[in-house]
Tab-separated table of C-alpha atoms and ligand atoms in Angstrom:
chain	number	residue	atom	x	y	z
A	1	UNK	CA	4.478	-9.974	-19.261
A	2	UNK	CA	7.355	-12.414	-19.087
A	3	UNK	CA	8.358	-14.208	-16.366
A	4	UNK	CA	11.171	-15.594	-14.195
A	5	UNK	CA	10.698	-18.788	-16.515
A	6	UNK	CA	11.739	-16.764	-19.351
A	7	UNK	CA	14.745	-16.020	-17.926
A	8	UNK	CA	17.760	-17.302	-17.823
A	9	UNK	CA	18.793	-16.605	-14.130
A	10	UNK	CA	21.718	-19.213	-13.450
A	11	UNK	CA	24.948	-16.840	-12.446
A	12	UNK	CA	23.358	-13.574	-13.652
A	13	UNK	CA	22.837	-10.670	-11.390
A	14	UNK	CA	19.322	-10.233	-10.960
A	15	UNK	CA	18.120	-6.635	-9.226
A	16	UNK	CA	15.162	-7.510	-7.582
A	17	UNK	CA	12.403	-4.298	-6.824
A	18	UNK	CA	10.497	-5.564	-4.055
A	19	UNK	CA	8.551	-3.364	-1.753
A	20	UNK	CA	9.673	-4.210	2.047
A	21	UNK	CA	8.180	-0.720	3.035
A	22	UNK	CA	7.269	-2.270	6.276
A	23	UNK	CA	5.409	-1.157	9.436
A	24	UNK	CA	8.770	-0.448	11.880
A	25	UNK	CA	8.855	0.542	15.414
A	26	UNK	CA	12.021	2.000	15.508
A	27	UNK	CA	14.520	-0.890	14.625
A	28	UNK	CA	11.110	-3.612	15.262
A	29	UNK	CA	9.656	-4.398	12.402
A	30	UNK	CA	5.763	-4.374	13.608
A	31	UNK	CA	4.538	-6.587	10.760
A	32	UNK	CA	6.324	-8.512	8.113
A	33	UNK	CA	3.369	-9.549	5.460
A	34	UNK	CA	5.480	-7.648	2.347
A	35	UNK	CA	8.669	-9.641	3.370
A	36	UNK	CA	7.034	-12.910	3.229
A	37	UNK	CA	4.796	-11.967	0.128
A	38	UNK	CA	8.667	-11.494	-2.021
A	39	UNK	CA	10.505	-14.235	-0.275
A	40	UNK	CA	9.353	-16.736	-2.923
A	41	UNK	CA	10.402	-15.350	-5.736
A	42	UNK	CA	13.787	-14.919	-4.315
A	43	UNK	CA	14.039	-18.567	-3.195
A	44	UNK	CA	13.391	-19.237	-6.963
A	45	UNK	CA	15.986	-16.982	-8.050
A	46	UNK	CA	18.323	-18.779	-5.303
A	47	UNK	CA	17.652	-22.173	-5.929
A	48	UNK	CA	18.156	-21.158	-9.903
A	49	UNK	CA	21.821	-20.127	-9.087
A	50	UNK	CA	21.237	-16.188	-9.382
A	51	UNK	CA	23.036	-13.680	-7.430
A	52	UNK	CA	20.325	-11.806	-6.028
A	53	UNK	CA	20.263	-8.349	-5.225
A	54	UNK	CA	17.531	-7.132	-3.744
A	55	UNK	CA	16.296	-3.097	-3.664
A	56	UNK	CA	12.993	-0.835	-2.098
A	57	UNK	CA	12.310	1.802	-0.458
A	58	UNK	CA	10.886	2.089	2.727
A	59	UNK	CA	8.599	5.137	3.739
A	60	UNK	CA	9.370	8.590	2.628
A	61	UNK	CA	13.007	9.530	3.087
A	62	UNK	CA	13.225	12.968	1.349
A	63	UNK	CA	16.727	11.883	-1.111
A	64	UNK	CA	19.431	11.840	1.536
A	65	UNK	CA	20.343	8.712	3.868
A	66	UNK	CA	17.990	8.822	7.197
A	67	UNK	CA	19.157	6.291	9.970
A	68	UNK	CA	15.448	6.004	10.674
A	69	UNK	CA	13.980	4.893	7.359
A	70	UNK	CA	17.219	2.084	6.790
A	71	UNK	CA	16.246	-1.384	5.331
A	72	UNK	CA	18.525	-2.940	7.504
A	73	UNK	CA	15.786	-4.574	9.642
A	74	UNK	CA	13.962	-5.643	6.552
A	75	UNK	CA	16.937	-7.367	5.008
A	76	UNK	CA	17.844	-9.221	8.626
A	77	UNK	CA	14.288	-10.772	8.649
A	78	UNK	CA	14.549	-11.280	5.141
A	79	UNK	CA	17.309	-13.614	5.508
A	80	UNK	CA	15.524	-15.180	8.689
A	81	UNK	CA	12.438	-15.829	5.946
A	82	UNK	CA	14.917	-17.798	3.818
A	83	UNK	CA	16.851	-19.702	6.120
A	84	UNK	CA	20.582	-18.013	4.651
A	85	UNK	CA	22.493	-15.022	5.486
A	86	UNK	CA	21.951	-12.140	3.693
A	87	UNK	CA	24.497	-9.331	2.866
A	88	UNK	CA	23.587	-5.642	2.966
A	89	UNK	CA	25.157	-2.930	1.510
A	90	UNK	CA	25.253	0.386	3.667
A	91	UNK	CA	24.652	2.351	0.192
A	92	UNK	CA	22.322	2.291	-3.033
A	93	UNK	CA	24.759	2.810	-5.799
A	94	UNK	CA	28.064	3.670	-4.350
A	95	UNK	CA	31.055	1.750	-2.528
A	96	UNK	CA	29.135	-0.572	-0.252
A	97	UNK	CA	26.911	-1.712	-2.804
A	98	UNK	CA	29.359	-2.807	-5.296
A	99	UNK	CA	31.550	-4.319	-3.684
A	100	UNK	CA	28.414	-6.400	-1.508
A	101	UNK	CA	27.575	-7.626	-5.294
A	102	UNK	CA	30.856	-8.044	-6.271
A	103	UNK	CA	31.364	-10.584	-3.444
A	104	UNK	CA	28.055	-12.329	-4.188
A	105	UNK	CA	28.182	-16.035	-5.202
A	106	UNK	CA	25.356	-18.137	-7.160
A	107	UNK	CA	22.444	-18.380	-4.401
A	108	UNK	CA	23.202	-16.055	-2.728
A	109	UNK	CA	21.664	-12.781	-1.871
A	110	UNK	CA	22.109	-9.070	-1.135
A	111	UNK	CA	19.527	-6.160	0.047
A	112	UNK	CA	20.572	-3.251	-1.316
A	113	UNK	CA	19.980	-0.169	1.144
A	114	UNK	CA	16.743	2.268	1.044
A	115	UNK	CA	16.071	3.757	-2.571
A	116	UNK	CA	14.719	6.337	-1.755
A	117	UNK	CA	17.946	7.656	0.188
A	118	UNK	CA	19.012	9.232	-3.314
A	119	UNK	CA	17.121	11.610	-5.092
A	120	UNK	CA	17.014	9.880	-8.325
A	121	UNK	CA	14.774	7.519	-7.552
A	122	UNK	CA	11.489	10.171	-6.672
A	123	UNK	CA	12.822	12.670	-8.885
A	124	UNK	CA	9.563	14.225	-11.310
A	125	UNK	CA	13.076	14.830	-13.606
A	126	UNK	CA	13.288	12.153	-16.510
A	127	UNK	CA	17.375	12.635	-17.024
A	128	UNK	CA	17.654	12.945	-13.042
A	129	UNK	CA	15.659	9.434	-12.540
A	130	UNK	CA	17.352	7.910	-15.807
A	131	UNK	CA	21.020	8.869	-14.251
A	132	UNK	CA	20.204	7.040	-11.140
A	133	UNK	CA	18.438	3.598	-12.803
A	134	UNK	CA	21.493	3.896	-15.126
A	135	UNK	CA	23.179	3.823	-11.877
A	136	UNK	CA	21.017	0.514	-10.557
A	137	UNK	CA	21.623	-0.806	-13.817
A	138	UNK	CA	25.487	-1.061	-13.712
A	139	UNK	CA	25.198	-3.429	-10.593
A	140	UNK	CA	23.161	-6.178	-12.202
A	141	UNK	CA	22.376	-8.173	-15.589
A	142	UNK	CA	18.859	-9.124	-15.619
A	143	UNK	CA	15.546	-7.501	-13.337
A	144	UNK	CA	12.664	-8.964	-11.950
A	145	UNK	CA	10.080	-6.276	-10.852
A	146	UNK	CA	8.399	-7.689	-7.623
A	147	UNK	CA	7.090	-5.031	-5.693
A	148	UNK	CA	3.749	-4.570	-6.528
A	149	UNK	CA	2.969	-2.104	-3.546
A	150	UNK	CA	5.178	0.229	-6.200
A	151	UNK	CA	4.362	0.208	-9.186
A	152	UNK	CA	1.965	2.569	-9.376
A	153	UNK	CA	5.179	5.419	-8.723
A	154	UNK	CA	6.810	6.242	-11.666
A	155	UNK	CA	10.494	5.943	-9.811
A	156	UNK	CA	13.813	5.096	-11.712
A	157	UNK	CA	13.927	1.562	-10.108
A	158	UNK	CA	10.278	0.697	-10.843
A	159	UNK	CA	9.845	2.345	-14.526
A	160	UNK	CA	13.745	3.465	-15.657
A	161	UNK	CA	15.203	0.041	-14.540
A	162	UNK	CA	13.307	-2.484	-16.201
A	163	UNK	CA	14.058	-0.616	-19.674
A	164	UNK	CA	17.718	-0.803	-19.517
A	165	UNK	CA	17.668	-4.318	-18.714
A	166	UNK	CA	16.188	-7.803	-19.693
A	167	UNK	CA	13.215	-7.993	-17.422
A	168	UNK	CA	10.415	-10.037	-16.270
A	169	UNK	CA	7.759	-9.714	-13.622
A	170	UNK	CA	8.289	-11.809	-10.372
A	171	UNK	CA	5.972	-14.725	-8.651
A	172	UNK	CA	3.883	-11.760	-6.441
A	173	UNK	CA	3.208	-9.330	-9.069
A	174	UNK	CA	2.114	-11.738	-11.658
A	175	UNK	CA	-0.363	-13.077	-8.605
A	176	UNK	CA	-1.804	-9.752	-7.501
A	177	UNK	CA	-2.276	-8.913	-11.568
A	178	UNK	CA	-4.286	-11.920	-11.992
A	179	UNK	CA	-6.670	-11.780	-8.759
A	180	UNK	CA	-7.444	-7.435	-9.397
A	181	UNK	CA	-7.807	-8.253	-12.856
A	182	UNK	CA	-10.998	-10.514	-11.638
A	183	UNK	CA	-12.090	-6.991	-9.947
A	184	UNK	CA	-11.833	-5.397	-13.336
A	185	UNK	CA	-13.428	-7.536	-15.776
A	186	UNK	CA	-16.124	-9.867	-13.983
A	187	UNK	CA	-16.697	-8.679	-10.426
A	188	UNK	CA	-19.644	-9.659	-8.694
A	189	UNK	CA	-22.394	-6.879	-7.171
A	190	UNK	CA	-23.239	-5.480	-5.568
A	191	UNK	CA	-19.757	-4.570	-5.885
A	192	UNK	CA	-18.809	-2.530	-2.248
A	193	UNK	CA	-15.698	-0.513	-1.749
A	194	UNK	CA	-14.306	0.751	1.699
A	195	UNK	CA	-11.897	3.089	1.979
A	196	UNK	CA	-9.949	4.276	4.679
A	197	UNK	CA	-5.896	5.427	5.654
A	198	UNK	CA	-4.238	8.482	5.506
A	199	UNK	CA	-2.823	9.411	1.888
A	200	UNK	CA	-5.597	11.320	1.571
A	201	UNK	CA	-4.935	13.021	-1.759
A	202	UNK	CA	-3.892	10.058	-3.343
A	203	UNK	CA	-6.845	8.177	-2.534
A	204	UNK	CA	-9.504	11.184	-3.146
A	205	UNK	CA	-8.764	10.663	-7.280
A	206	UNK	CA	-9.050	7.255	-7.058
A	207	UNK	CA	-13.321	7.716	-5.871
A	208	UNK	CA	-12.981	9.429	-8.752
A	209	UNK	CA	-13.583	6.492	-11.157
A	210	UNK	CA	-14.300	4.165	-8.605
A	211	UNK	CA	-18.118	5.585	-8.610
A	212	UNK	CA	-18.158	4.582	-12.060
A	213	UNK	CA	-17.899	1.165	-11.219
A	214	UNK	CA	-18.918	0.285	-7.536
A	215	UNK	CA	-22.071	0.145	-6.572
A	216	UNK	CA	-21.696	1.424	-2.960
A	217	UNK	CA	-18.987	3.314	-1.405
A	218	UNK	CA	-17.912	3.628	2.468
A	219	UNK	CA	-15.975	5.794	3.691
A	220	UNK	CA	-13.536	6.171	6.672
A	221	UNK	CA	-10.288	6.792	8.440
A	222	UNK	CA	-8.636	9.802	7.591
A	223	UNK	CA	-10.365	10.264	4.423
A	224	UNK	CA	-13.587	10.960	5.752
A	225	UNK	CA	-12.976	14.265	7.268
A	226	UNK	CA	-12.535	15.959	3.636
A	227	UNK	CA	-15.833	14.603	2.956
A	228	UNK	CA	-18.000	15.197	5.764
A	229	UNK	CA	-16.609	18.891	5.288
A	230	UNK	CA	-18.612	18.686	1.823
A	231	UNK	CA	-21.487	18.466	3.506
A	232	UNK	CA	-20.813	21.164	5.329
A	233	UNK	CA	-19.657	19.866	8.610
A	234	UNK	CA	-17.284	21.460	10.989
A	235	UNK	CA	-14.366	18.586	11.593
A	236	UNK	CA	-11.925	20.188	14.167
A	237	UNK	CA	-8.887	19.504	13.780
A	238	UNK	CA	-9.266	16.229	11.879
A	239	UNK	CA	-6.950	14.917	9.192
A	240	UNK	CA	-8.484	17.464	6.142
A	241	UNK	CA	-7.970	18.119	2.690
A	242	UNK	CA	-9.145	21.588	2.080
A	243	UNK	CA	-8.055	21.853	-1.121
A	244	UNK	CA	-10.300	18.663	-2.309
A	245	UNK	CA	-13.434	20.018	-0.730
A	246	UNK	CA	-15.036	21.128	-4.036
A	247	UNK	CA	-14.307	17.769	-5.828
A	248	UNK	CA	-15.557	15.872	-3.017
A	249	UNK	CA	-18.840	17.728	-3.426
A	250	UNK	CA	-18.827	16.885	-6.711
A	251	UNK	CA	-17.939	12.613	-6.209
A	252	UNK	CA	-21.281	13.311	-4.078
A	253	UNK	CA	-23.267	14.374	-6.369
A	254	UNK	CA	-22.072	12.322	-9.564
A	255	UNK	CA	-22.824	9.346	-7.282
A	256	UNK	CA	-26.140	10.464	-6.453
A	257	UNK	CA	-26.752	10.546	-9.878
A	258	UNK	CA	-25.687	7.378	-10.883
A	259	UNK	CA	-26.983	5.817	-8.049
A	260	UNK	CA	-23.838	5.077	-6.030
A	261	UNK	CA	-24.956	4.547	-2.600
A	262	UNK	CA	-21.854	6.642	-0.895
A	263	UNK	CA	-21.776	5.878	2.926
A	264	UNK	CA	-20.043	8.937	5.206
A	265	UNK	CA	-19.574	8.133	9.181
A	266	UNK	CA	-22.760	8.903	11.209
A	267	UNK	CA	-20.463	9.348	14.521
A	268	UNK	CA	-16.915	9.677	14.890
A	269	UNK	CA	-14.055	8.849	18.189
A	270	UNK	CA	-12.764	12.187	19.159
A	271	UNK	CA	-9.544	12.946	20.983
A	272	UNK	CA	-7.808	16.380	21.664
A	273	UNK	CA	-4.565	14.658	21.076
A	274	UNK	CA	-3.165	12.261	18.545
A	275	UNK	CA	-2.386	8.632	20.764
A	276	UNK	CA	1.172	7.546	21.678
A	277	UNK	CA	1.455	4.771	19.435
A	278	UNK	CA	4.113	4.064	21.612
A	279	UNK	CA	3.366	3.803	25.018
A	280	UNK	CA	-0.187	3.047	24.158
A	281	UNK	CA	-1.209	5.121	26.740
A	282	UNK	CA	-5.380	5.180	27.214
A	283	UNK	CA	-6.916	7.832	25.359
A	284	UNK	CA	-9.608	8.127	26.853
A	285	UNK	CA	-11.935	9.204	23.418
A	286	UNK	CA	-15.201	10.575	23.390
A	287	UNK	CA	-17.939	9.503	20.687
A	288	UNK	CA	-19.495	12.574	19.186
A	289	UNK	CA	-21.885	12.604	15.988
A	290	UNK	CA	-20.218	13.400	12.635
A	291	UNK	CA	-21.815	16.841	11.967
A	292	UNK	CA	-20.954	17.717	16.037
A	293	UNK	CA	-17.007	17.246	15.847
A	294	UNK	CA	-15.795	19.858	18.081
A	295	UNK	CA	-13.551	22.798	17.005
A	296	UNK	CA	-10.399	21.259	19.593
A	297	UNK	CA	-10.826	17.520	18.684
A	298	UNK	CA	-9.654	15.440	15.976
A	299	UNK	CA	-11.975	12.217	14.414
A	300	UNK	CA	-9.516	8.610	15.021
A	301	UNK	CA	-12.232	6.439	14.787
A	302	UNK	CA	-15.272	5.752	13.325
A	303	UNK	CA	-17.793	5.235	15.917
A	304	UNK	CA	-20.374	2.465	17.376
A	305	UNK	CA	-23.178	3.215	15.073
A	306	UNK	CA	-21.138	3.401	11.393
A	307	UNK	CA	-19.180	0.195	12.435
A	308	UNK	CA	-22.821	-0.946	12.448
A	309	UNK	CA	-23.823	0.612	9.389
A	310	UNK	CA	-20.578	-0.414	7.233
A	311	UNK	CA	-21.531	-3.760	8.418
A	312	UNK	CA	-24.881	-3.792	7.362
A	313	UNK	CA	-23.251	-2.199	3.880
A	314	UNK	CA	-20.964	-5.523	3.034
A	315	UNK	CA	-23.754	-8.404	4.494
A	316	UNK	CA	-25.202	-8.553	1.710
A	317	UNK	CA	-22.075	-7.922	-0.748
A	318	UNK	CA	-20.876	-10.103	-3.781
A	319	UNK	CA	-17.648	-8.494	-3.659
A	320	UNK	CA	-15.757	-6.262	-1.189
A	321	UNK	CA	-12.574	-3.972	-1.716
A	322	UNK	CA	-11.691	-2.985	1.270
A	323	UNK	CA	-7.997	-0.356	1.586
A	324	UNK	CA	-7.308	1.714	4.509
A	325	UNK	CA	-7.869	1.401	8.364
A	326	UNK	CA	-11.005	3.021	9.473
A	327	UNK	CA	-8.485	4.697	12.184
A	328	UNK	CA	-5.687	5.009	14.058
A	329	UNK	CA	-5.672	0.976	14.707
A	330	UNK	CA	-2.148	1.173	15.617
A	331	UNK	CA	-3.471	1.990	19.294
A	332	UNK	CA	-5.977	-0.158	20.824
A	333	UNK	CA	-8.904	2.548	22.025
A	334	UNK	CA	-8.852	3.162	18.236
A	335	UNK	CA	-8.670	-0.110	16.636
A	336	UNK	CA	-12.523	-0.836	17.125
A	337	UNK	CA	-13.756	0.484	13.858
A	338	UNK	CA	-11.090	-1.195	11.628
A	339	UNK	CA	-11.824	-4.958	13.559
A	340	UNK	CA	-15.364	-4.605	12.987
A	341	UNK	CA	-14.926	-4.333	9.079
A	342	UNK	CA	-12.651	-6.758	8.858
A	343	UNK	CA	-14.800	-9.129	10.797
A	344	UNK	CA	-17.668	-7.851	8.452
A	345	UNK	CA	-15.940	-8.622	5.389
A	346	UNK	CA	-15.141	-12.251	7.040
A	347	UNK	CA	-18.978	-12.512	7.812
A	348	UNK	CA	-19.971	-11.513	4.405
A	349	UNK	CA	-20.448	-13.946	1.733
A	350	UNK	CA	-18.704	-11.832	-0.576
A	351	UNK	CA	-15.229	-12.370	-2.540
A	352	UNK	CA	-13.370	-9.951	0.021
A	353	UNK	CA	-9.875	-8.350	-1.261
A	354	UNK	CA	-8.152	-6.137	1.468
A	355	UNK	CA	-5.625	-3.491	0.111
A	356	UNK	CA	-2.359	-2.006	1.088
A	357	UNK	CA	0.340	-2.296	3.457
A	358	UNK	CA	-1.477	-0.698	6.268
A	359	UNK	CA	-4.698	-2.580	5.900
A	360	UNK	CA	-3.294	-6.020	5.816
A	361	UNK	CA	-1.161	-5.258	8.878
A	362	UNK	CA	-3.770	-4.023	10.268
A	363	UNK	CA	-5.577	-7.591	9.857
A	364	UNK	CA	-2.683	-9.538	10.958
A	365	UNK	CA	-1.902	-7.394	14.084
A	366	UNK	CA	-5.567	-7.081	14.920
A	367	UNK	CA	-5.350	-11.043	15.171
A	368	UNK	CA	-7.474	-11.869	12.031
A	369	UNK	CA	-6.813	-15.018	9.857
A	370	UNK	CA	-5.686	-13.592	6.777
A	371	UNK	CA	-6.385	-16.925	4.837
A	372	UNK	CA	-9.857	-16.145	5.353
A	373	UNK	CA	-9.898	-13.365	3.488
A	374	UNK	CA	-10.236	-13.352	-0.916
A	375	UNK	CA	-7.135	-11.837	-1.078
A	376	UNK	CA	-4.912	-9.389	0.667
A	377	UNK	CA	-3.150	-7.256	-1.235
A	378	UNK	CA	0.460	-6.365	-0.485
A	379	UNK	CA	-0.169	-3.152	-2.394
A	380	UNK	CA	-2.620	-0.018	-1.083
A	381	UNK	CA	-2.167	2.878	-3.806
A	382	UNK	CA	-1.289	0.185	-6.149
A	383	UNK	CA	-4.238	-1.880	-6.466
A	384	UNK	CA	-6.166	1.221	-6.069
A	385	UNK	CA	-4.789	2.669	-9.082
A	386	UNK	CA	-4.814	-0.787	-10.643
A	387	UNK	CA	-8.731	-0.772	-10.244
A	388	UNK	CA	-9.199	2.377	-11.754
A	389	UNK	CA	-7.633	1.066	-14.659
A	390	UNK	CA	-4.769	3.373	-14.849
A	391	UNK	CA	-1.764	2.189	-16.618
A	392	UNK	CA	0.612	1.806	-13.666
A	393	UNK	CA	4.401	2.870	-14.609
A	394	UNK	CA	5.976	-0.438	-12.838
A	395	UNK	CA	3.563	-2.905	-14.756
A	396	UNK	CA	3.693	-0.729	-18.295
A	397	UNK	CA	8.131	-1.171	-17.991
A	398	UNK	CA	7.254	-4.753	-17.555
A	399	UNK	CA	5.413	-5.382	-20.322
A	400	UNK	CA	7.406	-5.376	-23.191
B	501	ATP	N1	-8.781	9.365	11.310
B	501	ATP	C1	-7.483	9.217	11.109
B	501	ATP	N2	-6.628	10.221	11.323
B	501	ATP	C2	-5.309	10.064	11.112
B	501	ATP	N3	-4.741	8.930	10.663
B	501	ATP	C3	-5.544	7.891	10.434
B	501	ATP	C4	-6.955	7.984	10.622
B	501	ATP	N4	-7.477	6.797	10.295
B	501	ATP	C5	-6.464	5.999	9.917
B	501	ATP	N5	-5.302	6.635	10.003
B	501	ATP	C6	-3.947	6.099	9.726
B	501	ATP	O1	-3.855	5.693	8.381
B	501	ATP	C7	-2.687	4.897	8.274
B	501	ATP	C8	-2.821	3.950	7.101
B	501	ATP	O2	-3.103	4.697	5.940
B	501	ATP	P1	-2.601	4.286	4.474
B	501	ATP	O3	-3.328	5.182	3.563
B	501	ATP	O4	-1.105	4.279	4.453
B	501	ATP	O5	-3.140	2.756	4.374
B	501	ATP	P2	-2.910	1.592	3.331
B	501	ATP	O6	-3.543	1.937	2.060
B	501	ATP	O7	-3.331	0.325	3.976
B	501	ATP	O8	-1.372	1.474	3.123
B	501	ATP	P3	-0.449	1.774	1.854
B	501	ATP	O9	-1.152	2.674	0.896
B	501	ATP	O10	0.690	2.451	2.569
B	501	ATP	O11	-0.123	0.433	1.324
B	501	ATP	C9	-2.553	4.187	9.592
B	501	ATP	O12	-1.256	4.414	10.100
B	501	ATP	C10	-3.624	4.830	10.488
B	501	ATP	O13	-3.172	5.144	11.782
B	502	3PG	O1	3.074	1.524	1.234
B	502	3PG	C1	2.838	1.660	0.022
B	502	3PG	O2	1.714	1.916	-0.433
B	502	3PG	C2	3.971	1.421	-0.956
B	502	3PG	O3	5.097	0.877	-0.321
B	502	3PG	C3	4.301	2.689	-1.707
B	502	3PG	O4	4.759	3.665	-0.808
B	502	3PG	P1	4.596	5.229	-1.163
B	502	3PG	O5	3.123	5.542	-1.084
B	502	3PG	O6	5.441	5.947	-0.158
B	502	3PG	O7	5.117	5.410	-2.588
């Protein structure tokens, strides 16, 4: 993969795909880890004369403009990160956005507003997504693909873009590639993996190869539920997966055979309700075993005895993965079981790599040191994918 050294940035355009999908609560941004983790490479670009313009998506607008899912918060602290104002353009590929770049000098530097507010950009539709990068295209000269939380989606700004211009891979990509790769060629065992969150489907394919290469596997958070169903457990009205129930039966017993230690919850934190993340409210939860969840609660937690047992799991680890909460962390009766891996992954020995946007804000809002960790991953999905050794659209554009 090239990178911005190979290019020639002085008075170009450069398009920038960074992921500032951030944690917001409502204009607030909660926690600004992926802001910081892309800020270098635009300095770089800056203090190398480029007009920057600078493009993501944040959460999961469905193709039309949605006041709540707007980058303007993101591009505000953005240009509070770099010390210079940035513009912002109200559109993706229309009025506002051309003229923003059109009025951009050498250094300076434009966010672009969310992607994901046209339908291009998701669309499963090769001429749909190739109209829309063609689109992107026409606003810039060169492209520096930075968001690595991305580029495992095959969207026209992370896979269409980079072929219709002369590309390179920014300072954060090229640093996440080189630390997962460790996880891929020489990692040291045992070799644990916890996973937690709530993409549930996405996640369930990736334990799909994982069990070919970790030696233990914990489980937790929202993904947990669609398991302890495989065995056969009632789990209320949990987060489920019904549809996944017969291949999670089937990760269990491939990793029985192979000797994959695969680690469910032994008790859960039950609630009735789902917390107001907002008010924060007490929630009074109940613990409850994991094969007694009852038929009107929902599992936000795992309880006092797995936090024990997960951290019992990574004591003796030589590396840890670690991607998705073990809960609803986001409110502070559930937050328990997520603080007590992290702080077993900081008393580990291990290499420890925490994935996703979730998990490291997570770390950082839980109070955690995130220097003390291996590496934390600005990317959830992504470095999942990238540890299953998939060929991920946004790198694979890149490469060339
Ligand atoms: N038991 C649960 N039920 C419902 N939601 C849960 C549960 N446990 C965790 N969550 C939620 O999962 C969310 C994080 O999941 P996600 O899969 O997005 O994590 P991530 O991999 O760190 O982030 P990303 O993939 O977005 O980078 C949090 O908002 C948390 O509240
Ligand atoms: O949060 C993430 O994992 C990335 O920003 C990608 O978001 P997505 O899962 O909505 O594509």
């Amino acid at each position: 993969m090239k990178t911005i050294d190979d290019l020639q940035v002085a008075g170009q355009r450069v398009f920038v795909r960074a992921d500032l999908n951030v944690p917001l609560d409502g204009t607030a941004i909660t926690d600004d880890g992926r802001i910081r983790a892309v800020a270098p490479t635009i300095a770089k670009l800056v203090e190398r004369g480029a007009k920057v313009i600078v493009a993501s998506h944040l959460g999961r607008p469905k193709g039309a403009p949605d006041p709540a899912f707007s980058l303007a918060p993101a591009a505000a602290r953005l240009g509070d990160i770099l010390g210079q104002d940035v513009a912002f353009a109200t559109d993706t590929v229309g009025e506002s956005a051309r003229s923003v770049v059109a009025g951009l000098a050498d250094g300076q530097v434009a966010v672009l507003e969310n992607l994901r507010f046209n339908a291009g950009e998701t669309s499963k539709d090769d001429a749909e997504r190739g109209a829309f990068a063609d689109q992107l295209a026409a606003l810039a000269d060169l492209y520096v693909g930075d968001g690595f939380g991305a580029v495992h989606r095959k969207h026209a700004s992370v896979f269409d873009l980079p072929q219709r211009l002369p590309h390179a891979a920014g300072d954060l990509i090229a640093a996440e590639v080189a630390v997962l790769k460790k996880l891929t060629e020489d990692v040291k065992r045992p070799y644990v993996v916890a996973l937690g969150g709530a993409k549930v489907s996405d996640k369930l394919a990736v334990i799909d190869q994982l069990i070919e290469k970790a030696d233990r596997i914990l489980v937790g958070g929202g993904m947990a539920y669609t398991f302890l169903k495989a065995k056969g457990h009632e789990v209320g009205i949990s987060l489920l997966q019904e549809d996944q129930v017969p291949a999670c039966l089937e990760y269990l017993a491939r990793a029985e055979k192979r000797g994959v230690e695969f680690v469910l919850p032994v008790d859960v934190l039950v609630s009735a309700e789902f917390p107001d993340l907002k008010t924060k409210a007490p929630a009074n939860p109940g613990t409850v075993a994991a094969d007694a969840i009852p038929a009107d609660k929902e599992g936000l937690d795992i309880g006092p005895k797995t936090r024990e047992l997960y951290a019992a799991k990574v004591a003796d680890a030589g590396t840890v993965f670690w991607n998705g909460p073990m809960g609803v962390f986001e409110h502070p009766d559930y937050a328990g079981g997520t603080k007590a891996v992290a702080q077993a992954l900081l008393d580990s020995p291990a290499f420890t790599v925490v994935g996703g946007g979730d998990s490291a804000a997570a770390v950082r809002l839980l109070g955690f040191d995130e220097t003390a960790f291996g590496h934390i991953s600005t990317g959830g999905g992504a470095s999942l994918e990238y540890l299953e050794g998939k060929t991920l659209p946004g790198l694979a554009a890149l490469e060339d």
